[in-house]
């Protein structure tokens, strides 16, 4: 394992199964890859600028939407909308810690659903035959992608 690496991420399905579209997910990352976020949840540091801009924009939007309206269900809904969007932004940039699987296995670099596993003749990246694995990430999946293969 490379120096400075100890945190793991990904789903805990074991092995690669082409028929079911599942693959073990784990990776190691630098200790500085995340910061403590809302209620102690870990957030990726790469999301910090987006989180700060979204926080400011949603705060101003909430104030403008709620300003001058009487106390009503419409005002409550308008004030709740920026809060819900802000929680979604925080959720998008979460960086959960995951336990390491046992063994020396290929590990998926992202959460999501494997949609294609195919053999390809790749001349651009690896310049030899390879296995391409395509992973679909919905907006509700953890969007931290890593390179889990050593070397």
Backbone as JSON Lines, residues from 0, in Angstrom:
{"i":0,"aa":"X","n":[0.85,-1.18,0.0],"ca":[0.0,0.0,0.0],"c":[0.89,1.24,0.0]}
{"i":1,"aa":"X","n":[0.6,2.27,-0.84],"ca":[1.41,3.48,-0.89],"c":[1.39,4.23,0.43]}
{"i":2,"aa":"X","n":[2.45,5.0,0.67],"ca":[2.53,5.79,1.89],"c":[1.43,6.84,1.92]}
{"i":3,"aa":"X","n":[0.95,7.16,3.13],"ca":[-0.07,8.2,3.3],"c":[-1.47,7.76,2.9]}
{"i":4,"aa":"X","n":[-1.68,6.47,2.77],"ca":[-2.98,5.99,2.31],"c":[-3.59,5.08,3.37]}
{"i":5,"aa":"X","n":[-4.82,5.37,3.74],"ca":[-5.47,4.47,4.7],"c":[-6.98,4.49,4.64]}
{"i":6,"aa":"X","n":[-7.59,5.39,3.9],"ca":[-9.04,5.48,3.91],"c":[-9.61,4.73,2.71]}
{"i":7,"aa":"X","n":[-10.73,4.08,2.89],"ca":[-11.32,3.25,1.86],"c":[-12.68,3.77,1.47]}
{"i":8,"aa":"X","n":[-13.11,3.47,0.26],"ca":[-14.41,3.93,-0.18],"c":[-15.02,2.92,-1.13]}
{"i":9,"aa":"X","n":[-16.35,2.85,-1.16],"ca":[-17.03,2.05,-2.15],"c":[-18.03,1.07,-1.58]}
{"i":10,"aa":"X","n":[-18.77,0.41,-2.47],"ca":[-19.75,-0.57,-2.02],"c":[-19.03,-1.85,-1.62]}
{"i":11,"aa":"X","n":[-19.67,-2.69,-0.89],"ca":[-19.0,-3.87,-0.36],"c":[-19.5,-5.16,-1.0]}
{"i":12,"aa":"X","n":[-19.79,-5.14,-2.27],"ca":[-20.14,-6.35,-3.01],"c":[-18.82,-7.01,-3.41]}
{"i":13,"aa":"X","n":[-18.71,-8.32,-3.3],"ca":[-17.41,-8.94,-3.54],"c":[-17.26,-9.4,-4.97]}
{"i":14,"aa":"X","n":[-16.07,-9.18,-5.53],"ca":[-15.68,-9.69,-6.83],"c":[-16.35,-8.99,-8.01]}
{"i":15,"aa":"X","n":[-15.99,-9.41,-9.21],"ca":[-16.59,-8.9,-10.44],"c":[-17.55,-9.95,-10.95]}
{"i":16,"aa":"X","n":[-18.78,-9.58,-11.2],"ca":[-19.78,-10.5,-11.71],"c":[-20.38,-9.87,-12.96]}
{"i":17,"aa":"X","n":[-19.98,-10.32,-14.13],"ca":[-20.44,-9.7,-15.38],"c":[-21.95,-9.83,-15.57]}
{"i":18,"aa":"X","n":[-22.55,-10.91,-15.14],"ca":[-23.98,-11.1,-15.37],"c":[-24.83,-10.23,-14.47]}
{"i":19,"aa":"X","n":[-24.38,-9.97,-13.23],"ca":[-25.17,-9.18,-12.29],"c":[-24.75,-7.72,-12.26]}
{"i":20,"aa":"X","n":[-23.63,-7.37,-12.89],"ca":[-23.19,-5.99,-12.91],"c":[-22.69,-5.49,-11.57]}
{"i":21,"aa":"X","n":[-22.02,-6.33,-10.81],"ca":[-21.51,-5.89,-9.51],"c":[-20.0,-6.02,-9.48]}
{"i":22,"aa":"X","n":[-19.38,-5.18,-8.68],"ca":[-17.93,-5.24,-8.52],"c":[-17.56,-4.71,-7.16]}
{"i":23,"aa":"X","n":[-16.61,-5.35,-6.52],"ca":[-16.12,-4.89,-5.22],"c":[-15.57,-3.48,-5.35]}
{"i":24,"aa":"X","n":[-15.85,-2.65,-4.37],"ca":[-15.4,-1.26,-4.42],"c":[-14.57,-0.94,-3.2]}
{"i":25,"aa":"X","n":[-13.37,-0.48,-3.4],"ca":[-12.51,-0.04,-2.32],"c":[-11.4,0.79,-2.92]}
{"i":26,"aa":"X","n":[-10.86,1.68,-2.15],"ca":[-9.69,2.41,-2.61],"c":[-8.95,3.01,-1.44]}
{"i":27,"aa":"X","n":[-7.77,3.44,-1.68],"ca":[-7.01,4.14,-0.67],"c":[-6.78,5.56,-1.14]}
{"i":28,"aa":"X","n":[-6.78,6.5,-0.22],"ca":[-6.58,7.89,-0.58],"c":[-5.69,8.56,0.45]}
{"i":29,"aa":"X","n":[-5.26,9.74,0.11],"ca":[-4.43,10.53,1.01],"c":[-5.23,10.93,2.24]}
{"i":30,"aa":"X","n":[-4.54,11.12,3.34],"ca":[-5.2,11.54,4.58],"c":[-5.85,12.9,4.44]}
{"i":31,"aa":"X","n":[-5.38,13.74,3.51],"ca":[-5.89,15.1,3.36],"c":[-7.04,15.18,2.35]}
{"i":32,"aa":"X","n":[-7.61,14.07,1.96],"ca":[-8.61,14.08,0.9],"c":[-9.98,14.57,1.34]}
{"i":33,"aa":"X","n":[-10.22,14.7,2.63],"ca":[-11.54,15.15,3.06],"c":[-11.44,15.97,4.33]}
{"i":34,"aa":"X","n":[-12.51,16.68,4.6],"ca":[-12.6,17.48,5.81],"c":[-13.89,17.12,6.53]}
{"i":35,"aa":"X","n":[-13.98,17.46,7.8],"ca":[-15.22,17.2,8.53],"c":[-16.3,18.13,8.01]}
{"i":36,"aa":"X","n":[-17.47,17.62,7.82],"ca":[-18.56,18.42,7.31],"c":[-19.69,18.5,8.31]}
{"i":37,"aa":"X","n":[-20.88,18.68,7.81],"ca":[-22.08,18.82,8.61],"c":[-22.25,17.62,9.53]}
{"i":38,"aa":"X","n":[-22.39,17.86,10.81],"ca":[-22.61,16.82,11.82],"c":[-21.54,15.74,11.81]}
{"i":39,"aa":"X","n":[-20.31,16.12,11.47],"ca":[-19.2,15.18,11.49],"c":[-19.07,14.31,10.26]}
{"i":40,"aa":"X","n":[-19.96,14.45,9.28],"ca":[-19.82,13.68,8.05],"c":[-18.61,14.19,7.28]}
{"i":41,"aa":"X","n":[-17.94,13.3,6.58],"ca":[-16.76,13.69,5.81],"c":[-17.19,14.18,4.44]}
{"i":42,"aa":"X","n":[-16.57,15.29,4.02],"ca":[-16.83,15.86,2.71],"c":[-15.51,15.9,1.94]}
{"i":43,"aa":"X","n":[-15.58,15.69,0.63],"ca":[-14.37,15.78,-0.16],"c":[-13.92,17.24,-0.24]}
{"i":44,"aa":"X","n":[-12.63,17.46,-0.14],"ca":[-12.11,18.84,-0.17],"c":[-12.31,19.47,-1.53]}
{"i":45,"aa":"X","n":[-12.46,18.67,-2.57],"ca":[-12.66,19.21,-3.91],"c":[-14.03,19.84,-4.07]}
{"i":46,"aa":"X","n":[-14.95,19.53,-3.18],"ca":[-16.28,20.13,-3.23],"c":[-16.39,21.42,-2.45]}
{"i":47,"aa":"X","n":[-15.35,21.8,-1.7],"ca":[-15.42,22.98,-0.85],"c":[-15.81,24.24,-1.6]}
{"i":48,"aa":"X","n":[-15.2,24.58,-2.75],"ca":[-15.61,25.8,-3.45],"c":[-17.08,25.77,-3.87]}
{"i":49,"aa":"X","n":[-17.54,24.63,-4.36],"ca":[-18.93,24.51,-4.79],"c":[-19.86,24.64,-3.58]}
{"i":50,"aa":"X","n":[-19.49,24.0,-2.48],"ca":[-20.31,24.07,-1.27],"c":[-20.4,25.5,-0.76]}
{"i":51,"aa":"X","n":[-19.28,26.23,-0.76],"ca":[-19.29,27.62,-0.3],"c":[-20.15,28.51,-1.2]}
{"i":52,"aa":"X","n":[-19.97,28.39,-2.51],"ca":[-20.78,29.19,-3.45],"c":[-22.26,28.83,-3.33]}
{"i":53,"aa":"X","n":[-22.57,27.55,-3.27],"ca":[-23.96,27.12,-3.15],"c":[-24.57,27.6,-1.84]}
{"i":54,"aa":"X","n":[-23.79,27.56,-0.76],"ca":[-24.29,28.03,0.54],"c":[-24.66,29.5,0.48]}
{"i":55,"aa":"X","n":[-23.77,30.31,-0.08],"ca":[-24.04,31.75,-0.2],"c":[-25.23,32.03,-1.1]}
{"i":56,"aa":"X","n":[-25.25,31.37,-2.25],"ca":[-26.33,31.59,-3.21],"c":[-27.68,31.15,-2.64]}
{"i":57,"aa":"X","n":[-27.71,30.0,-1.98],"ca":[-28.97,29.51,-1.42],"c":[-29.41,30.32,-0.21]}
{"i":58,"aa":"X","n":[-28.46,30.86,0.54],"ca":[-28.82,31.74,1.66],"c":[-29.47,33.02,1.14]}
{"i":59,"aa":"X","n":[-28.85,33.63,0.14],"ca":[-29.43,34.85,-0.45],"c":[-30.78,34.55,-1.08]}
{"i":60,"aa":"X","n":[-30.88,33.44,-1.79],"ca":[-32.15,33.04,-2.41],"c":[-33.23,32.84,-1.36]}
{"i":61,"aa":"X","n":[-32.89,32.16,-0.27],"ca":[-33.86,31.95,0.8],"c":[-34.32,33.25,1.42]}
{"i":62,"aa":"X","n":[-33.38,34.18,1.63],"ca":[-33.76,35.48,2.2],"c":[-34.65,36.26,1.25]}
{"i":63,"aa":"X","n":[-34.32,36.25,-0.04],"ca":[-35.14,36.98,-1.02],"c":[-36.52,36.35,-1.18]}
{"i":64,"aa":"X","n":[-36.6,35.03,-1.16],"ca":[-37.89,34.37,-1.31],"c":[-38.77,34.59,-0.08]}
{"i":65,"aa":"X","n":[-38.17,34.62,1.08],"ca":[-38.95,34.76,2.31],"c":[-39.24,36.19,2.71]}
{"i":66,"aa":"X","n":[-38.53,37.15,2.11],"ca":[-38.68,38.55,2.5],"c":[-40.04,39.1,2.06]}
{"i":67,"aa":"X","n":[-40.73,39.69,2.96],"ca":[-41.97,40.39,2.63],"c":[-43.2,39.51,2.52]}
{"i":68,"aa":"X","n":[-43.05,38.22,2.66],"ca":[-44.22,37.35,2.58],"c":[-44.78,37.13,3.98]}
{"i":69,"aa":"X","n":[-46.1,37.04,4.04],"ca":[-46.74,36.75,5.32],"c":[-46.43,35.3,5.72]}
{"i":70,"aa":"X","n":[-46.64,35.02,7.0],"ca":[-46.48,33.65,7.47],"c":[-47.56,32.78,6.83]}
{"i":71,"aa":"X","n":[-47.16,31.88,5.97],"ca":[-48.11,31.02,5.26],"c":[-47.4,29.74,4.84]}
{"i":72,"aa":"X","n":[-48.16,28.76,4.41],"ca":[-47.53,27.53,3.91],"c":[-46.64,27.79,2.69]}
{"i":73,"aa":"X","n":[-47.0,28.77,1.87],"ca":[-46.19,29.1,0.7],"c":[-44.83,29.63,1.13]}
{"i":74,"aa":"X","n":[-44.82,30.5,2.13],"ca":[-43.55,31.04,2.63],"c":[-42.7,29.92,3.23]}
{"i":75,"aa":"X","n":[-43.33,29.04,3.98],"ca":[-42.58,27.93,4.57],"c":[-41.96,27.04,3.49]}
{"i":76,"aa":"X","n":[-42.72,26.78,2.43],"ca":[-42.21,25.96,1.33],"c":[-41.06,26.68,0.62]}
{"i":77,"aa":"X","n":[-41.2,27.97,0.4],"ca":[-40.15,28.74,-0.26],"c":[-38.88,28.79,0.58]}
{"i":78,"aa":"X","n":[-39.02,28.84,1.88],"ca":[-37.85,28.85,2.76],"c":[-37.23,27.46,2.9]}
{"i":79,"aa":"X","n":[-38.05,26.42,2.77],"ca":[-37.53,25.05,2.89],"c":[-36.78,24.62,1.63]}
{"i":80,"aa":"X","n":[-37.15,25.15,0.48],"ca":[-36.53,24.74,-0.78],"c":[-35.02,24.98,-0.8]}
{"i":81,"aa":"X","n":[-34.51,26.18,-0.45],"ca":[-33.05,26.35,-0.43],"c":[-32.36,25.42,0.58]}
{"i":82,"aa":"X","n":[-33.0,25.15,1.7],"ca":[-32.41,24.24,2.69],"c":[-32.29,22.83,2.13]}
{"i":83,"aa":"X","n":[-33.32,22.37,1.44],"ca":[-33.3,21.03,0.83],"c":[-32.2,20.96,-0.23]}
{"i":84,"aa":"X","n":[-32.09,22.0,-1.06],"ca":[-31.05,22.03,-2.09],"c":[-29.66,22.05,-1.47]}
{"i":85,"aa":"X","n":[-29.5,22.78,-0.36],"ca":[-28.2,22.84,0.32],"c":[-27.82,21.47,0.87]}
{"i":86,"aa":"X","n":[-28.78,20.77,1.46],"ca":[-28.52,19.42,1.97],"c":[-28.15,18.46,0.83]}
{"i":87,"aa":"X","n":[-28.77,18.66,-0.34],"ca":[-28.43,17.85,-1.51],"c":[-26.99,18.1,-1.94]}
{"i":88,"aa":"X","n":[-26.57,19.37,-1.95],"ca":[-25.18,19.7,-2.32],"c":[-24.21,19.03,-1.35]}
{"i":89,"aa":"X","n":[-24.5,19.1,-0.05],"ca":[-23.64,18.44,0.93],"c":[-23.61,16.93,0.71]}
{"i":90,"aa":"X","n":[-24.75,16.35,0.4],"ca":[-24.83,14.92,0.16],"c":[-24.02,14.52,-1.08]}
{"i":91,"aa":"X","n":[-24.03,15.36,-2.1],"ca":[-23.32,15.07,-3.35],"c":[-21.82,14.96,-3.12]}
{"i":92,"aa":"X","n":[-21.29,15.78,-2.22],"ca":[-19.84,15.81,-1.98],"c":[-19.41,15.02,-0.75]}
{"i":93,"aa":"X","n":[-20.24,14.1,-0.27],"ca":[-19.85,13.31,0.89],"c":[-18.73,12.34,0.52]}
{"i":94,"aa":"X","n":[-17.94,11.99,1.5],"ca":[-16.79,11.11,1.29],"c":[-16.74,10.1,2.44]}
{"i":95,"aa":"X","n":[-17.61,9.09,2.4],"ca":[-17.7,8.16,3.53],"c":[-16.47,7.27,3.66]}
{"i":96,"aa":"X","n":[-16.19,6.87,4.89],"ca":[-15.13,5.9,5.13],"c":[-15.74,4.51,5.01]}
{"i":97,"aa":"X","n":[-14.99,3.6,4.42],"ca":[-15.47,2.24,4.23],"c":[-14.43,1.25,4.72]}
{"i":98,"aa":"X","n":[-14.86,0.11,5.26],"ca":[-13.89,-0.91,5.69],"c":[-13.24,-1.58,4.47]}
{"i":99,"aa":"X","n":[-12.01,-2.01,4.64],"ca":[-11.27,-2.65,3.54],"c":[-11.69,-4.11,3.39]}
{"i":100,"aa":"X","n":[-11.9,-4.57,2.17],"ca":[-12.15,-5.99,1.97],"c":[-10.85,-6.77,2.13]}
{"i":101,"aa":"X","n":[-10.97,-8.05,2.39],"ca":[-9.8,-8.9,2.58],"c":[-9.4,-9.48,1.23]}
{"i":102,"aa":"X","n":[-8.12,-9.53,0.96],"ca":[-7.63,-10.15,-0.26],"c":[-7.11,-9.13,-1.25]}
{"i":103,"aa":"X","n":[-6.46,-9.64,-2.29],"ca":[-5.87,-8.8,-3.32],"c":[-6.77,-8.88,-4.56]}
{"i":104,"aa":"X","n":[-7.84,-8.09,-4.57],"ca":[-8.85,-8.15,-5.62],"c":[-8.9,-6.85,-6.4]}
{"i":105,"aa":"X","n":[-9.39,-6.89,-7.65],"ca":[-9.64,-5.62,-8.34],"c":[-10.82,-4.93,-7.66]}
{"i":106,"aa":"X","n":[-10.73,-3.64,-7.5],"ca":[-11.72,-2.89,-6.74],"c":[-12.3,-1.8,-7.62]}
{"i":107,"aa":"X","n":[-13.6,-1.62,-7.58],"ca":[-14.28,-0.59,-8.36],"c":[-13.93,0.8,-7.83]}
{"i":108,"aa":"X","n":[-13.63,1.77,-8.71],"ca":[-13.23,3.1,-8.25],"c":[-14.38,4.01,-7.85]}
{"i":109,"aa":"X","n":[-15.63,3.57,-8.02],"ca":[-16.76,4.45,-7.73],"c":[-17.97,3.66,-7.29]}
{"i":110,"aa":"X","n":[-18.85,4.31,-6.53],"ca":[-20.15,3.73,-6.23],"c":[-21.0,3.87,-7.49]}
{"i":111,"aa":"X","n":[-22.0,3.07,-7.62],"ca":[-22.87,3.16,-8.78],"c":[-23.22,1.79,-9.3]}
{"i":112,"aa":"X","n":[-23.74,1.75,-10.51],"ca":[-24.15,0.49,-11.12],"c":[-23.27,0.23,-12.34]}
{"i":113,"aa":"X","n":[-22.69,-0.95,-12.39],"ca":[-21.89,-1.32,-13.55],"c":[-22.86,-1.62,-14.69]}
{"i":114,"aa":"X","n":[-22.69,-0.9,-15.8],"ca":[-23.62,-1.06,-16.92],"c":[-23.01,-1.82,-18.09]}
{"i":115,"aa":"X","n":[-21.67,-1.79,-18.22],"ca":[-21.01,-2.5,-19.32],"c":[-19.68,-3.06,-18.82]}
{"i":116,"aa":"X","n":[-19.44,-4.33,-19.12],"ca":[-18.13,-4.94,-18.94],"c":[-17.81,-5.61,-20.26]}
{"i":117,"aa":"X","n":[-16.77,-5.12,-20.95],"ca":[-16.47,-5.65,-22.27],"c":[-14.97,-5.65,-22.54]}
{"i":118,"aa":"X","n":[-14.54,-6.57,-23.4],"ca":[-13.16,-6.61,-23.85],"c":[-13.01,-5.63,-25.0]}
{"i":119,"aa":"X","n":[-11.95,-4.82,-24.97],"ca":[-11.71,-3.83,-26.02],"c":[-10.24,-3.85,-26.42]}
{"i":120,"aa":"X","n":[-9.96,-3.43,-27.64],"ca":[-8.59,-3.18,-28.08],"c":[-8.36,-1.69,-27.93]}
{"i":121,"aa":"X","n":[-7.76,-1.3,-26.82],"ca":[-7.57,0.12,-26.5],"c":[-6.21,0.6,-27.0]}
{"i":122,"aa":"X","n":[-6.24,1.51,-27.97],"ca":[-4.99,2.06,-28.5],"c":[-4.67,3.42,-27.9]}
{"i":123,"aa":"X","n":[-5.59,4.01,-27.17],"ca":[-5.39,5.36,-26.66],"c":[-4.75,5.35,-25.28]}
{"i":124,"aa":"X","n":[-5.26,4.56,-24.35],"ca":[-4.81,4.64,-22.96],"c":[-3.8,3.55,-22.58]}
{"i":125,"aa":"X","n":[-4.09,2.3,-22.89],"ca":[-3.19,1.22,-22.46],"c":[-2.45,0.57,-23.61]}
{"i":126,"aa":"X","n":[-2.81,0.88,-24.84],"ca":[-2.14,0.41,-26.06],"c":[-2.07,-1.11,-26.16]}
{"i":127,"aa":"X","n":[-3.08,-1.78,-25.65],"ca":[-3.17,-3.23,-25.73],"c":[-4.6,-3.64,-25.4]}
{"i":128,"aa":"X","n":[-4.96,-4.9,-25.62],"ca":[-6.31,-5.33,-25.24],"c":[-6.56,-5.11,-23.74]}
{"i":129,"aa":"X","n":[-7.79,-4.74,-23.42],"ca":[-8.13,-4.44,-22.02],"c":[-9.59,-4.77,-21.78]}
{"i":130,"aa":"X","n":[-9.99,-4.72,-20.53],"ca":[-11.39,-4.88,-20.14],"c":[-11.89,-3.5,-19.74]}
{"i":131,"aa":"X","n":[-12.94,-3.02,-20.41],"ca":[-13.53,-1.72,-20.08],"c":[-14.76,-1.97,-19.21]}
{"i":132,"aa":"X","n":[-14.82,-1.26,-18.1],"ca":[-15.95,-1.35,-17.18],"c":[-16.56,0.04,-17.07]}
{"i":133,"aa":"X","n":[-17.81,0.18,-17.5],"ca":[-18.5,1.47,-17.42],"c":[-19.42,1.46,-16.21]}
{"i":134,"aa":"X","n":[-19.34,2.54,-15.43],"ca":[-20.12,2.65,-14.2],"c":[-21.02,3.87,-14.29]}
{"i":135,"aa":"X","n":[-22.32,3.67,-14.06],"ca":[-23.27,4.79,-14.03],"c":[-23.42,5.27,-12.6]}
{"i":136,"aa":"X","n":[-23.22,6.58,-12.4],"ca":[-23.41,7.19,-11.08],"c":[-24.65,8.07,-11.14]}
{"i":137,"aa":"X","n":[-25.63,7.78,-10.32],"ca":[-26.78,8.67,-10.23],"c":[-26.4,9.82,-9.31]}
{"i":138,"aa":"X","n":[-27.23,10.83,-9.24],"ca":[-26.94,11.98,-8.39],"c":[-26.97,11.6,-6.91]}
{"i":139,"aa":"X","n":[-27.5,10.43,-6.58],"ca":[-27.57,10.0,-5.19],"c":[-26.37,9.13,-4.77]}
{"i":140,"aa":"X","n":[-25.52,8.73,-5.73],"ca":[-24.32,7.96,-5.41],"c":[-23.22,8.88,-4.91]}
{"i":141,"aa":"X","n":[-22.28,8.32,-4.15],"ca":[-21.09,9.07,-3.74],"c":[-20.28,9.35,-5.0]}
{"i":142,"aa":"X","n":[-19.94,10.62,-5.22],"ca":[-19.21,11.01,-6.42],"c":[-17.72,11.2,-6.16]}
{"i":143,"aa":"X","n":[-17.14,10.35,-5.36],"ca":[-15.7,10.35,-5.15],"c":[-15.17,9.18,-5.97]}
{"i":144,"aa":"X","n":[-14.37,9.48,-6.98],"ca":[-13.77,8.44,-7.82],"c":[-12.3,8.32,-7.48]}
{"i":145,"aa":"X","n":[-11.83,7.1,-7.41],"ca":[-10.44,6.87,-7.02],"c":[-9.81,5.82,-7.94]}
{"i":146,"aa":"X","n":[-8.53,5.69,-7.85],"ca":[-7.8,4.69,-8.61],"c":[-7.34,3.59,-7.66]}
{"i":147,"aa":"X","n":[-8.1,2.52,-7.53],"ca":[-7.84,1.53,-6.49],"c":[-6.81,0.46,-6.82]}
{"i":148,"aa":"X","n":[-6.21,0.49,-7.99],"ca":[-5.24,-0.53,-8.36],"c":[-3.85,-0.02,-8.06]}
{"i":149,"aa":"X","n":[-3.09,-0.77,-7.3],"ca":[-1.72,-0.37,-6.94],"c":[-0.8,-0.55,-8.13]}
{"i":150,"aa":"X","n":[0.02,0.46,-8.39],"ca":[1.03,0.34,-9.45],"c":[0.7,1.07,-10.69]}
